[in-house]
Short mmCIF file of C-alpha atoms and ligand atoms in Angstrom, two decimals:
data_model
loop_
_atom_site.label_atom_id
_atom_site.label_comp_id
_atom_site.label_asym_id
_atom_site.label_seq_id
_atom_site.Cartn_x
_atom_site.Cartn_y
_atom_site.Cartn_z
CA MET I 1 0.00 0.00 0.00
CA SER I 2 1.20 3.49 -0.84
CA ASP I 3 -0.24 6.96 -0.58
CA ASP I 4 -0.74 7.13 -4.32
CA VAL I 5 -4.03 8.55 -5.53
CA TRP I 6 -5.67 7.23 -8.69
CA ILE I 7 -8.22 8.54 -11.13
CA LEU I 8 -10.90 5.87 -11.20
CA GLY I 9 -13.50 7.50 -13.40
CA ILE I 10 -13.34 10.63 -15.53
CA THR I 11 -15.32 12.28 -18.27
CA MET I 12 -15.95 15.45 -20.18
CA THR I 13 -19.24 16.38 -21.78
CA LYS I 14 -19.50 17.48 -25.37
CA PHE I 15 -18.19 21.06 -25.43
CA GLY I 16 -20.02 23.67 -27.48
CA LYS I 17 -23.38 25.39 -27.49
CA ARG I 18 -25.69 23.61 -25.07
CA PRO I 19 -28.67 25.98 -25.00
CA ASP I 20 -31.11 23.43 -23.59
CA GLU I 21 -29.06 22.58 -20.50
CA ASP I 22 -28.26 24.80 -17.55
CA THR I 23 -25.13 24.72 -15.42
CA ILE I 24 -26.52 22.04 -13.11
CA ASP I 25 -27.63 19.86 -16.04
CA LEU I 26 -24.12 19.92 -17.49
CA ALA I 27 -22.45 19.26 -14.13
CA ALA I 28 -24.85 16.39 -13.41
CA GLU I 29 -24.20 14.88 -16.83
CA ALA I 30 -20.45 14.93 -16.18
CA VAL I 31 -20.84 13.53 -12.65
CA HIS I 32 -23.14 10.70 -13.71
CA ALA I 33 -20.73 9.74 -16.49
CA ALA I 34 -17.63 9.93 -14.27
CA LEU I 35 -19.27 7.78 -11.58
CA ALA I 36 -20.38 5.23 -14.19
CA ASP I 37 -16.91 5.28 -15.74
CA GLY I 38 -15.44 4.45 -12.35
CA GLY I 39 -18.08 1.87 -11.45
CA VAL I 40 -19.09 3.69 -8.26
CA THR I 41 -21.99 5.79 -6.99
CA MET I 42 -22.51 8.96 -4.96
CA ALA I 43 -22.86 6.73 -1.90
CA ASP I 44 -19.14 5.94 -2.17
CA MET I 45 -17.97 9.56 -2.39
CA GLY I 46 -16.40 11.11 0.71
CA ILE I 47 -15.92 14.63 -0.60
CA LEU I 48 -17.17 16.81 -3.44
CA ALA I 49 -15.10 19.67 -4.83
CA ALA I 50 -16.91 21.80 -7.37
CA GLY I 51 -15.90 24.73 -9.53
CA ASN I 52 -17.98 27.24 -11.46
CA LEU I 53 -17.22 30.92 -12.05
CA MET I 54 -20.02 32.36 -14.15
CA GLY I 55 -23.11 30.76 -12.61
CA GLY I 56 -23.76 33.51 -10.11
CA ALA I 57 -24.17 33.37 -6.36
CA GLY I 58 -24.69 30.20 -4.41
CA GLY I 59 -22.69 27.02 -4.06
CA ILE I 60 -22.58 25.00 -7.26
CA GLY I 61 -21.62 21.93 -5.23
CA GLN I 62 -24.73 21.94 -3.07
CA ALA I 63 -26.99 22.77 -6.01
CA LEU I 64 -25.48 19.81 -7.83
CA GLN I 65 -25.94 17.49 -4.83
CA LYS I 66 -29.66 18.25 -4.89
CA GLN I 67 -29.79 16.63 -8.35
CA VAL I 68 -27.27 13.80 -8.05
CA GLY I 69 -27.35 12.83 -4.40
CA GLN I 70 -27.47 14.59 -1.03
CA THR I 71 -25.33 12.29 1.07
CA GLY I 72 -24.16 14.86 3.60
CA ILE I 73 -20.51 14.79 2.59
CA PRO I 74 -18.35 17.92 2.79
CA VAL I 75 -18.52 20.17 -0.25
CA TYR I 76 -15.78 22.58 -1.25
CA ASN I 77 -16.80 25.22 -3.77
CA VAL I 78 -13.58 26.39 -5.32
CA ALA I 79 -12.64 29.31 -7.56
CA ASN I 80 -9.21 29.86 -9.09
CA ALA I 81 -9.80 31.51 -12.47
CA CYS I 82 -8.92 29.19 -15.34
CA ALA I 83 -7.24 26.80 -12.87
CA THR I 84 -10.57 26.20 -11.09
CA GLY I 85 -11.08 22.67 -12.40
CA ALA I 86 -7.53 21.65 -11.53
CA THR I 87 -8.01 23.17 -8.10
CA ALA I 88 -11.20 21.14 -7.55
CA LEU I 89 -9.42 17.95 -8.53
CA ARG I 90 -6.47 18.75 -6.33
CA THR I 91 -8.82 19.43 -3.41
CA ALA I 92 -10.29 15.94 -3.75
CA ILE I 93 -6.80 14.44 -4.07
CA MET I 94 -5.65 16.25 -0.92
CA ALA I 95 -8.63 14.92 1.03
CA ILE I 96 -7.63 11.38 0.12
CA LYS I 97 -3.97 12.02 0.87
CA ALA I 98 -5.02 13.43 4.25
CA GLY I 99 -6.76 10.14 4.95
CA GLU I 100 -10.18 11.73 5.31
CA CYS I 101 -11.84 9.48 2.74
CA ASP I 102 -11.22 6.79 0.13
CA TYR I 103 -13.12 8.37 -2.75
CA GLY I 104 -13.38 11.97 -3.91
CA LEU I 105 -15.37 13.62 -6.66
CA ALA I 106 -14.33 16.76 -8.52
CA VAL I 107 -16.37 18.65 -11.09
CA GLY I 108 -15.97 21.83 -13.10
CA VAL I 109 -18.69 23.37 -15.21
CA GLU I 110 -19.29 26.55 -17.18
CA LYS I 111 -21.90 28.09 -19.45
CA LEU I 112 -19.97 30.50 -21.65
CA SER I 113 -21.58 30.37 -25.08
CA GLY I 114 -22.20 33.86 -26.35
CA VAL I 115 -20.35 35.57 -23.52
CA GLY I 116 -18.02 37.22 -26.00
CA LEU I 117 -14.67 38.64 -25.09
CA LEU I 118 -13.12 37.65 -21.78
CA ALA I 119 -12.33 41.17 -20.75
CA GLY I 120 -12.32 43.16 -17.55
CA GLY I 121 -15.98 43.89 -18.27
CA SER I 122 -17.00 46.97 -20.12
CA ARG I 123 -15.43 50.30 -19.32
CA ALA I 124 -17.99 52.47 -17.62
CA ALA I 125 -18.86 55.77 -19.19
CA ASP I 126 -16.78 58.63 -17.84
CA ARG I 127 -18.33 60.49 -14.92
CA ASP I 128 -19.16 64.15 -15.34
CA GLU I 129 -16.69 65.15 -12.68
CA TRP I 130 -13.04 64.07 -12.50
CA THR I 131 -12.65 62.67 -9.00
CA PRO I 132 -9.97 60.12 -8.12
CA HIS I 133 -11.09 56.55 -7.37
CA GLY I 134 -9.40 53.32 -6.43
CA ARG I 135 -5.83 52.26 -5.90
CA TYR I 136 -4.46 54.32 -8.77
CA GLY I 137 -6.46 57.42 -7.96
CA ALA I 138 -7.93 57.23 -11.45
CA VAL I 139 -10.38 59.94 -12.47
CA ALA I 140 -11.68 57.82 -15.37
CA GLY I 141 -11.54 54.26 -16.66
CA VAL I 142 -8.03 53.14 -17.54
CA ASP I 143 -8.64 50.01 -19.66
CA GLY I 144 -7.71 51.06 -23.18
CA ARG I 145 -6.12 54.28 -21.91
CA ILE I 146 -3.31 52.70 -19.93
CA GLY I 147 -2.75 49.44 -21.74
CA THR I 148 -5.31 46.69 -22.01
CA GLU I 149 -7.10 44.44 -19.57
CA THR I 150 -8.49 42.07 -22.21
CA MET I 151 -7.23 38.51 -22.06
CA PRO I 152 -6.36 38.36 -25.78
CA GLY I 153 -4.32 41.55 -25.36
CA VAL I 154 -2.56 40.38 -22.20
CA PHE I 155 -1.59 37.02 -23.67
CA ALA I 156 -0.59 38.62 -26.97
CA GLN I 157 1.96 40.65 -25.01
CA VAL I 158 3.11 37.51 -23.20
CA GLY I 159 3.99 35.94 -26.56
CA MET I 160 5.54 39.12 -27.91
CA GLU I 161 7.67 39.46 -24.78
CA TYR I 162 9.01 35.96 -25.40
CA GLY I 163 9.81 36.97 -28.96
CA HIS I 164 11.62 40.07 -27.74
CA LYS I 165 13.68 37.99 -25.33
CA TYR I 166 14.61 35.10 -27.59
CA GLY I 167 13.70 36.11 -31.17
CA GLY I 168 12.18 33.97 -33.89
CA THR I 169 8.52 34.78 -33.37
CA SER I 170 6.18 36.28 -35.94
CA PHE I 171 2.48 36.63 -36.58
CA GLU I 172 2.78 33.66 -38.92
CA LEU I 173 4.55 31.48 -36.38
CA PHE I 174 1.81 32.03 -33.80
CA ALA I 175 -0.83 31.38 -36.46
CA ARG I 176 0.85 28.09 -37.35
CA ILE I 177 0.53 26.95 -33.73
CA SER I 178 -3.18 27.59 -34.06
CA GLU I 179 -3.22 25.73 -37.40
CA LYS I 180 -1.80 22.70 -35.58
CA ASN I 181 -4.44 22.72 -32.86
CA HIS I 182 -7.32 23.23 -35.28
CA SER I 183 -5.96 20.34 -37.33
CA HIS I 184 -5.82 18.16 -34.20
CA SER I 185 -9.42 19.03 -33.33
CA THR I 186 -10.75 17.27 -36.43
CA LEU I 187 -10.24 13.96 -34.60
CA ASN I 188 -12.02 15.05 -31.41
CA PRO I 189 -15.79 14.56 -31.55
CA LEU I 190 -16.24 16.35 -28.20
CA ALA I 191 -14.54 19.56 -29.38
CA ALA I 192 -16.67 22.68 -29.77
CA TYR I 193 -15.04 23.33 -33.15
CA SER I 194 -13.54 20.48 -35.14
CA LYS I 195 -12.98 22.16 -38.48
CA LYS I 196 -9.54 22.19 -40.04
CA MET I 197 -8.36 25.75 -40.75
CA SER I 198 -5.69 26.76 -43.22
CA LEU I 199 -2.94 29.17 -42.26
CA ASP I 200 -4.48 31.73 -44.61
CA GLU I 201 -7.88 31.38 -43.01
CA ILE I 202 -6.40 31.82 -39.55
CA MET I 203 -4.28 34.85 -40.46
CA ASN I 204 -7.08 36.55 -42.38
CA ASP I 205 -9.76 36.01 -39.77
CA ILE I 206 -10.87 38.88 -37.52
CA MET I 207 -7.94 40.40 -35.62
CA ILE I 208 -8.69 40.48 -31.89
CA ALA I 209 -5.38 41.63 -30.43
CA TYR I 210 -2.34 41.42 -32.67
CA PRO I 211 -0.95 38.84 -33.22
CA ASN I 212 -3.99 36.82 -32.08
CA THR I 213 -6.86 36.54 -34.55
CA ARG I 214 -10.18 35.01 -33.53
CA PRO I 215 -9.29 31.34 -34.21
CA MET I 216 -6.09 31.87 -32.21
CA CYS I 217 -8.17 32.65 -29.11
CA SER I 218 -9.78 30.07 -26.84
CA ALA I 219 -13.36 29.39 -27.80
CA ASN I 220 -16.05 30.34 -25.30
CA CYS I 221 -18.47 27.46 -24.97
CA ASP I 222 -20.53 25.37 -22.56
CA GLY I 223 -19.27 22.21 -20.96
CA ALA I 224 -18.43 20.23 -17.87
CA ALA I 225 -15.91 17.64 -16.76
CA ALA I 226 -15.75 15.45 -13.68
CA ALA I 227 -13.39 12.97 -12.09
CA VAL I 228 -13.57 10.34 -9.35
CA VAL I 229 -10.34 9.79 -7.45
CA VAL I 230 -9.59 6.86 -5.17
CA SER I 231 -6.95 5.88 -2.64
CA ASP I 232 -4.40 3.22 -3.46
CA ALA I 233 -5.68 0.96 -0.68
CA LYS I 234 -9.28 1.12 -1.87
CA LEU I 235 -8.32 0.62 -5.52
CA LYS I 236 -6.64 -2.67 -4.61
CA THR I 237 -10.02 -3.97 -3.39
CA LEU I 238 -11.76 -3.18 -6.69
CA SER I 239 -12.14 -5.29 -9.82
CA LEU I 240 -9.18 -6.02 -12.08
CA GLU I 241 -10.89 -4.05 -14.82
CA GLN I 242 -11.19 -1.00 -12.56
CA GLN I 243 -7.55 -1.37 -11.58
CA ARG I 244 -6.47 -1.72 -15.21
CA ARG I 245 -8.27 1.45 -16.28
CA ALA I 246 -7.23 3.48 -13.26
CA VAL I 247 -4.72 6.25 -13.98
CA LYS I 248 -2.11 7.16 -11.40
CA VAL I 249 -1.81 10.77 -10.30
CA SER I 250 1.97 10.91 -10.16
CA ALA I 251 2.01 14.62 -9.38
CA SER I 252 -0.62 17.19 -8.47
CA VAL I 253 0.80 20.66 -8.07
CA LEU I 254 -0.72 24.10 -7.65
CA THR I 255 1.34 27.30 -7.61
CA THR I 256 0.86 31.05 -7.62
CA ASP I 257 3.25 33.61 -9.03
CA PRO I 258 6.17 34.63 -6.87
CA TRP I 259 6.94 38.33 -7.07
CA GLN I 260 9.05 39.38 -10.04
CA GLU I 261 9.82 42.83 -11.37
CA ALA I 262 6.98 43.73 -13.79
CA CYS I 263 4.61 40.97 -12.62
CA GLN I 264 2.08 43.59 -11.52
CA ILE I 265 2.45 45.38 -14.87
CA LEU I 266 1.99 42.40 -17.19
CA PRO I 267 1.02 39.11 -15.52
CA ASP I 268 4.02 36.80 -15.35
CA VAL I 269 2.58 33.47 -16.50
CA ASN I 270 6.04 31.98 -16.84
CA THR I 271 7.59 31.75 -13.40
CA LEU I 272 4.69 30.00 -11.67
CA THR I 273 4.31 27.54 -14.56
CA ARG I 274 7.99 26.71 -14.49
CA ASN I 275 7.83 26.30 -10.71
CA ALA I 276 4.82 24.00 -10.98
CA ALA I 277 6.48 21.92 -13.69
CA LYS I 278 9.67 21.55 -11.67
CA GLN I 279 7.75 20.45 -8.60
CA ALA I 280 5.66 18.04 -10.64
CA TYR I 281 8.61 16.40 -12.40
CA GLU I 282 10.35 16.00 -9.07
CA ALA I 283 7.29 14.53 -7.33
CA ALA I 284 6.67 12.10 -10.20
CA GLY I 285 10.31 11.18 -10.68
CA ILE I 286 9.72 11.84 -14.36
CA GLY I 287 11.38 14.24 -16.77
CA PRO I 288 9.86 16.11 -19.69
CA GLU I 289 11.61 13.67 -22.08
CA ASP I 290 9.46 10.87 -20.62
CA LEU I 291 6.16 12.49 -21.60
CA ASP I 292 4.11 10.87 -24.34
CA LEU I 293 1.66 13.75 -24.60
CA VAL I 294 0.98 17.17 -23.11
CA GLU I 295 -2.24 19.12 -22.78
CA LEU I 296 -1.22 22.70 -22.01
CA HIS I 297 -3.18 25.90 -21.55
CA ASP I 298 -3.31 27.39 -25.04
CA CYS I 299 -5.86 30.03 -24.07
CA PHE I 300 -4.23 31.89 -26.96
CA ALA I 301 -1.78 30.74 -29.63
CA THR I 302 0.77 33.13 -28.13
CA ALA I 303 0.46 31.34 -24.78
CA GLU I 304 1.16 27.88 -26.16
CA LEU I 305 4.59 28.95 -27.34
CA VAL I 306 5.78 30.25 -23.96
CA HIS I 307 4.51 27.18 -22.15
CA TYR I 308 6.68 24.87 -24.29
CA ASP I 309 9.52 26.60 -22.51
CA ASN I 310 7.88 26.93 -19.10
CA LEU I 311 7.06 23.22 -18.99
CA MET I 312 10.65 22.52 -20.05
CA LEU I 313 9.62 20.66 -23.20
CA CYS I 314 12.62 22.41 -24.76
CA GLU I 315 15.81 24.15 -23.72
CA GLU I 316 15.32 27.61 -22.29
CA GLY I 317 14.67 29.96 -25.21
CA GLY I 318 14.07 27.03 -27.54
CA ALA I 319 10.28 27.11 -27.93
CA VAL I 320 10.33 28.36 -31.52
CA ASP I 321 12.81 25.67 -32.54
CA LEU I 322 10.71 23.01 -30.81
CA PHE I 323 7.64 24.06 -32.75
CA GLU I 324 9.53 24.41 -36.02
CA SER I 325 10.82 20.84 -35.61
CA GLY I 326 7.26 19.55 -35.81
CA ALA I 327 7.61 17.85 -32.42
CA THR I 328 4.38 19.24 -31.01
CA TRP I 329 2.15 17.92 -33.80
CA ARG I 330 0.18 14.76 -33.05
CA ASP I 331 2.67 12.61 -34.98
CA GLY I 332 5.69 14.38 -33.47
CA SER I 333 7.94 13.38 -30.61
CA MET I 334 6.20 15.64 -28.06
CA PRO I 335 2.53 15.89 -29.05
CA VAL I 336 0.90 18.97 -27.55
CA ASN I 337 -2.85 19.54 -27.42
CA VAL I 338 -3.95 16.58 -29.50
CA SER I 339 -7.46 17.38 -28.21
CA GLY I 340 -7.42 20.51 -30.34
CA GLY I 341 -6.59 22.67 -27.34
CA LEU I 342 -8.63 25.51 -25.96
CA GLU I 343 -8.56 27.21 -29.37
CA SER I 344 -10.81 24.53 -30.90
CA LYS I 345 -11.93 22.11 -28.18
CA GLY I 346 -13.20 25.14 -26.31
CA HIS I 347 -12.65 26.69 -22.90
CA PRO I 348 -15.60 26.44 -20.49
CA ILE I 349 -13.33 27.88 -17.82
CA SER I 350 -13.96 25.74 -14.74
CA ALA I 351 -14.29 22.54 -16.78
CA THR I 352 -10.97 22.99 -18.55
CA GLY I 353 -8.70 21.87 -15.71
CA ILE I 354 -10.44 18.47 -15.55
CA ALA I 355 -11.17 18.12 -19.27
CA ASN I 356 -7.46 18.31 -20.11
CA ILE I 357 -6.79 15.54 -17.59
CA TRP I 358 -9.56 13.48 -19.18
CA GLU I 359 -7.82 13.87 -22.53
CA VAL I 360 -4.55 12.56 -21.12
CA CYS I 361 -6.31 9.68 -19.31
CA HIS I 362 -8.17 8.81 -22.51
CA HIS I 363 -4.82 8.16 -24.22
CA LEU I 364 -3.24 6.42 -21.24
CA ARG I 365 -6.18 4.01 -21.22
CA GLY I 366 -5.82 3.44 -24.95
CA GLU I 367 -9.34 4.66 -25.56
CA ALA I 368 -8.71 7.76 -27.69
CA GLY I 369 -9.76 6.19 -31.00
CA PRO I 370 -8.43 7.82 -34.18
CA ARG I 371 -6.37 10.39 -32.27
CA GLN I 372 -4.80 7.83 -29.92
CA ILE I 373 -1.12 8.42 -29.17
CA GLU I 374 0.17 4.88 -29.52
CA ASN I 375 1.28 3.19 -26.35
CA ALA I 376 1.03 6.36 -24.27
CA LYS I 377 2.29 5.71 -20.75
CA VAL I 378 2.67 9.15 -19.19
CA GLY I 379 1.21 12.57 -19.84
CA LEU I 380 1.07 16.06 -18.40
CA ALA I 381 -1.86 18.44 -18.07
CA HIS I 382 -1.36 22.15 -17.41
CA VAL I 383 -3.69 25.05 -16.76
CA ILE I 384 -3.12 28.63 -15.75
CA GLY I 385 -5.55 31.20 -14.51
CA LEU I 386 -4.61 34.86 -14.44
CA GLY I 387 -4.18 36.35 -11.05
CA SER I 388 -2.43 33.89 -11.07
CA ALA I 389 -2.78 30.16 -10.35
CA CYS I 390 -1.14 27.28 -12.17
CA GLY I 391 -2.07 23.61 -11.97
CA VAL I 392 0.14 20.83 -13.29
CA HIS I 393 -0.80 17.15 -13.10
CA ILE I 394 1.37 14.27 -14.27
CA LEU I 395 -0.53 11.08 -15.00
CA GLU I 396 0.67 7.53 -15.56
CA ARG I 397 -1.17 4.54 -16.82
CA ALA I 398 -1.53 1.51 -14.57
CA ALA I 399 1.40 -0.85 -14.98
CA MET D 1 -10.25 79.47 -15.83
CA SER D 2 -9.27 75.93 -16.66
CA SER D 3 -7.50 73.44 -14.44
CA ARG D 4 -5.92 70.07 -15.07
CA VAL D 5 -5.86 66.76 -13.19
CA PRO D 6 -3.86 63.63 -14.02
CA LEU D 7 -5.75 60.52 -15.16
CA VAL D 8 -4.04 58.58 -12.36
CA ASP D 9 -2.29 59.75 -9.24
CA TYR D 10 1.08 58.33 -10.28
CA LEU D 11 1.26 60.72 -13.23
CA ALA D 12 2.92 63.96 -12.09
CA LEU D 13 2.29 66.87 -14.46
CA GLU D 14 4.86 69.28 -12.99
CA PRO D 15 7.51 70.45 -13.62
CA GLU D 16 7.55 68.14 -16.67
CA PRO D 17 5.22 65.16 -16.97
CA HIS D 18 6.66 62.02 -15.41
CA LEU D 19 5.57 58.92 -13.52
CA VAL D 20 6.11 58.44 -9.81
CA ALA D 21 6.47 54.97 -8.29
CA HIS D 22 6.16 53.83 -4.68
CA GLU D 23 9.48 52.17 -3.95
CA CYS D 24 9.89 49.69 -1.11
CA VAL D 25 12.46 51.10 1.32
CA SER D 26 13.89 47.70 2.15
CA CYS D 27 14.06 45.89 -1.21
CA GLY D 28 13.57 48.53 -3.90
CA ALA D 29 10.53 46.91 -5.55
CA ARG D 30 8.48 49.53 -7.37
CA TYR D 31 4.70 49.80 -7.56
CA PHE D 32 2.22 52.24 -9.02
CA ASP D 33 -0.84 51.48 -6.90
CA ARG D 34 -1.65 52.39 -3.29
CA ARG D 35 0.19 49.85 -1.16
CA ASN D 36 -0.52 47.89 2.00
CA GLY D 37 2.88 46.27 1.90
CA CYS D 38 5.57 44.91 -0.36
CA ALA D 39 4.73 41.75 -2.32
CA ASN D 40 8.40 40.86 -2.50
CA CYS D 41 9.78 41.39 1.02
CA PHE D 42 6.62 42.17 3.05
CA GLY D 43 8.02 45.55 4.13
CA THR D 44 5.52 48.30 4.77
CA GLU D 45 7.62 51.43 4.21
CA PHE D 46 7.67 53.11 0.83
CA HIS D 47 9.01 56.31 -0.61
CA ASP D 48 8.21 57.96 -3.93
CA VAL D 49 10.69 57.91 -6.78
CA ASP D 50 10.56 59.44 -10.24
CA VAL D 51 10.57 56.95 -13.09
CA ALA D 52 12.67 57.53 -16.19
CA THR D 53 10.64 59.12 -18.98
CA THR D 54 12.36 57.21 -21.77
CA GLY D 55 12.36 53.51 -22.35
CA GLU D 56 12.18 50.55 -24.68
CA VAL D 57 9.13 48.56 -25.79
CA ARG D 58 9.45 45.09 -24.30
CA ALA D 59 6.04 43.76 -25.36
CA PHE D 60 3.08 45.13 -27.25
CA THR D 61 -0.22 44.17 -28.78
CA ILE D 62 -2.52 46.04 -31.09
CA VAL D 63 -5.96 45.74 -29.58
CA ALA D 64 -8.59 45.63 -32.30
CA TYR D 65 -11.43 44.30 -30.22
CA ALA D 66 -12.02 45.67 -26.72
CA ALA D 67 -14.76 46.10 -24.16
CA PRO D 68 -17.64 48.45 -25.02
CA GLY D 69 -16.70 52.10 -24.64
CA ILE D 70 -13.07 51.68 -25.62
CA GLU D 71 -11.91 53.12 -28.92
CA THR D 72 -9.91 50.73 -31.09
CA PRO D 73 -7.41 50.04 -32.48
CA PHE D 74 -4.81 51.07 -29.96
CA VAL D 75 -1.37 49.83 -29.03
CA ALA D 76 -0.97 48.47 -25.49
CA ALA D 77 2.57 47.89 -24.35
CA VAL D 78 5.02 47.18 -21.60
CA VAL D 79 7.80 49.75 -21.60
CA ASP D 80 11.06 49.14 -19.81
CA CYS D 81 11.97 52.55 -18.38
CA GLU D 82 15.55 51.96 -17.33
CA GLY D 83 14.67 48.95 -15.22
CA THR D 84 11.16 49.92 -14.16
CA SER D 85 8.41 48.30 -16.19
CA VAL D 86 5.46 50.49 -17.06
CA ARG D 87 2.11 49.59 -18.61
CA ALA D 88 0.95 52.13 -21.15
CA ASN D 89 -0.46 52.74 -24.59
CA LEU D 90 1.87 53.71 -27.39
CA ILE D 91 0.60 56.99 -28.78
CA ASN D 92 1.40 59.27 -31.70
CA VAL D 93 2.17 56.22 -33.78
CA THR D 94 0.11 54.42 -36.44
CA PRO D 95 -1.33 51.33 -34.73
CA ASP D 96 -0.12 48.65 -37.11
CA PRO D 97 2.73 46.11 -37.03
CA GLU D 98 4.69 48.09 -39.62
CA HIS D 99 5.00 51.08 -37.31
CA VAL D 100 5.41 49.41 -33.93
CA SER D 101 8.25 47.07 -33.08
CA LEU D 102 9.77 45.28 -30.12
CA GLY D 103 12.77 47.13 -28.76
CA MET D 104 11.50 50.44 -30.14
CA LYS D 105 12.78 53.47 -28.19
CA VAL D 106 10.01 55.61 -26.75
CA ARG D 107 9.42 58.54 -24.44
CA LEU D 108 6.59 59.62 -22.16
CA ALA D 109 3.99 61.92 -23.69
CA THR D 110 0.67 63.20 -22.46
CA ASN D 111 -2.72 63.46 -24.07
CA SER D 112 -6.10 64.87 -23.15
CA VAL D 113 -8.67 62.46 -21.77
CA GLY D 114 -11.43 65.07 -21.85
CA THR D 115 -12.96 67.91 -19.89
CA ASP D 116 -15.54 67.44 -17.14
CA ALA D 117 -18.63 69.52 -16.37
CA ALA D 118 -16.59 71.92 -14.22
CA GLY D 119 -14.17 72.60 -17.06
CA THR D 120 -11.35 70.53 -15.60
CA GLU D 121 -9.23 68.69 -18.12
CA ALA D 122 -7.97 65.18 -17.34
CA ILE D 123 -4.48 64.46 -18.66
CA GLY D 124 -3.46 60.94 -19.59
CA PHE D 125 -0.13 59.55 -20.69
CA GLY D 126 1.39 57.17 -23.15
CA PHE D 127 4.72 56.61 -24.83
CA GLU D 128 5.61 57.90 -28.29
CA PRO D 129 8.41 56.84 -30.60
CA ILE D 130 11.65 58.78 -30.31
CA SER D 131 12.24 59.77 -33.90
CA ASN D 132 15.78 59.66 -35.16
ZN1 ZN O 1 10.14 45.14 -0.52
#
């Protein structure tokens, strides 16, 4: 017996426009499927961790229990920007590691179709008197007057900063990363968008924030994902089939950004990701060269590039070369975002941090169909939420 | 009689427009917002320092699609002002990739944000290219 924690059941719903289902419907669909996938019921669960950012007030976890089973277990409603799903999963894992229960359930759900730009909201109309407000003593709205608060604009600068530091980037290079992910998505029936896009189509689509055009931005959509985790001791009492399909959580890491010069000017998405990756590789006793596939947080094409480096998939400064080598395509040596990534699979925020783990598990179990990475043994899933929070999980298939 | 106010309190208009940072007395970390303490060393003492008015563009984007009420396109950037990073728009430059480049040398410039009902003008800032 060890203190390993295993994923016993996991699922993601179809991502996309789901106008006929509300947040609870989607969460319940994911939970029912994850429980069935694991061969367990709500009666087995010792903890529920639930994430949802856009659903308004009230605990999503308790609202969900009222539809899938009120068993009286502790519920943790978590929120950690785009790392919310990963945080929910990690909460369940920690409960098992702490010895509080044998089974945990984590779910993330979002209704985002038609929300439009993920911005800092709209800028209010200027008041008719200039009086200072807030921590900057601003007499009027600053978004658009002192830089940008939009996500596409922030992550565009993140990619451009990398280009300034190491060279080799261009509008076309970033667009080609997006071309890869849209190409991958054609094999994923659960993706919100699964249409192949040519480089021309991507570069000539609507510009959102240079160098990110619309297809280079994560797609707002509806969706949910859920996972059942189990202790090593309990897993050993389950059927051989359950043990065979179980996926080992070799590392579960959550970090925030340590202070760096400029991190309060432009969010530093690099340091905390690198820190999380280092901790995860160390905990798992696995190096980046051992990975068979990676699902990383390509909220924008510009972000994917910097995370090649942050996750140490290449030498420092070598992200452009890694991409140019073809390694990150599905048939390359380091496949990245074979699901289609957030740019095409979609990004229902709180679901993302579990859905990317589902993608990795799907391959580790050999169940990924036409997009299967042959003989995948180990994979990494990464998410980052601005603010910031970074989740990295390393997963290994059962021996 | 007309008067002027800065868009934000860290923009000083006199004697010449410049930015003022709150610098941590113990570690030197610089911030532009009102502080409760230092995120780097947890110190709680700050003093104000003037930030260099020239710098280099370290990152930029050309925002074509923004929240309602914001005029587009505009260039948002991070400017390295001799070691202090500043968030700002690039102004007095055509907002397209042919006219904006990484590493471009720029200097602080001001612009008018508008005049309120009492006739007070709000002054904003950005960085403009230093022409050769
Ligand atoms: Zn300090």
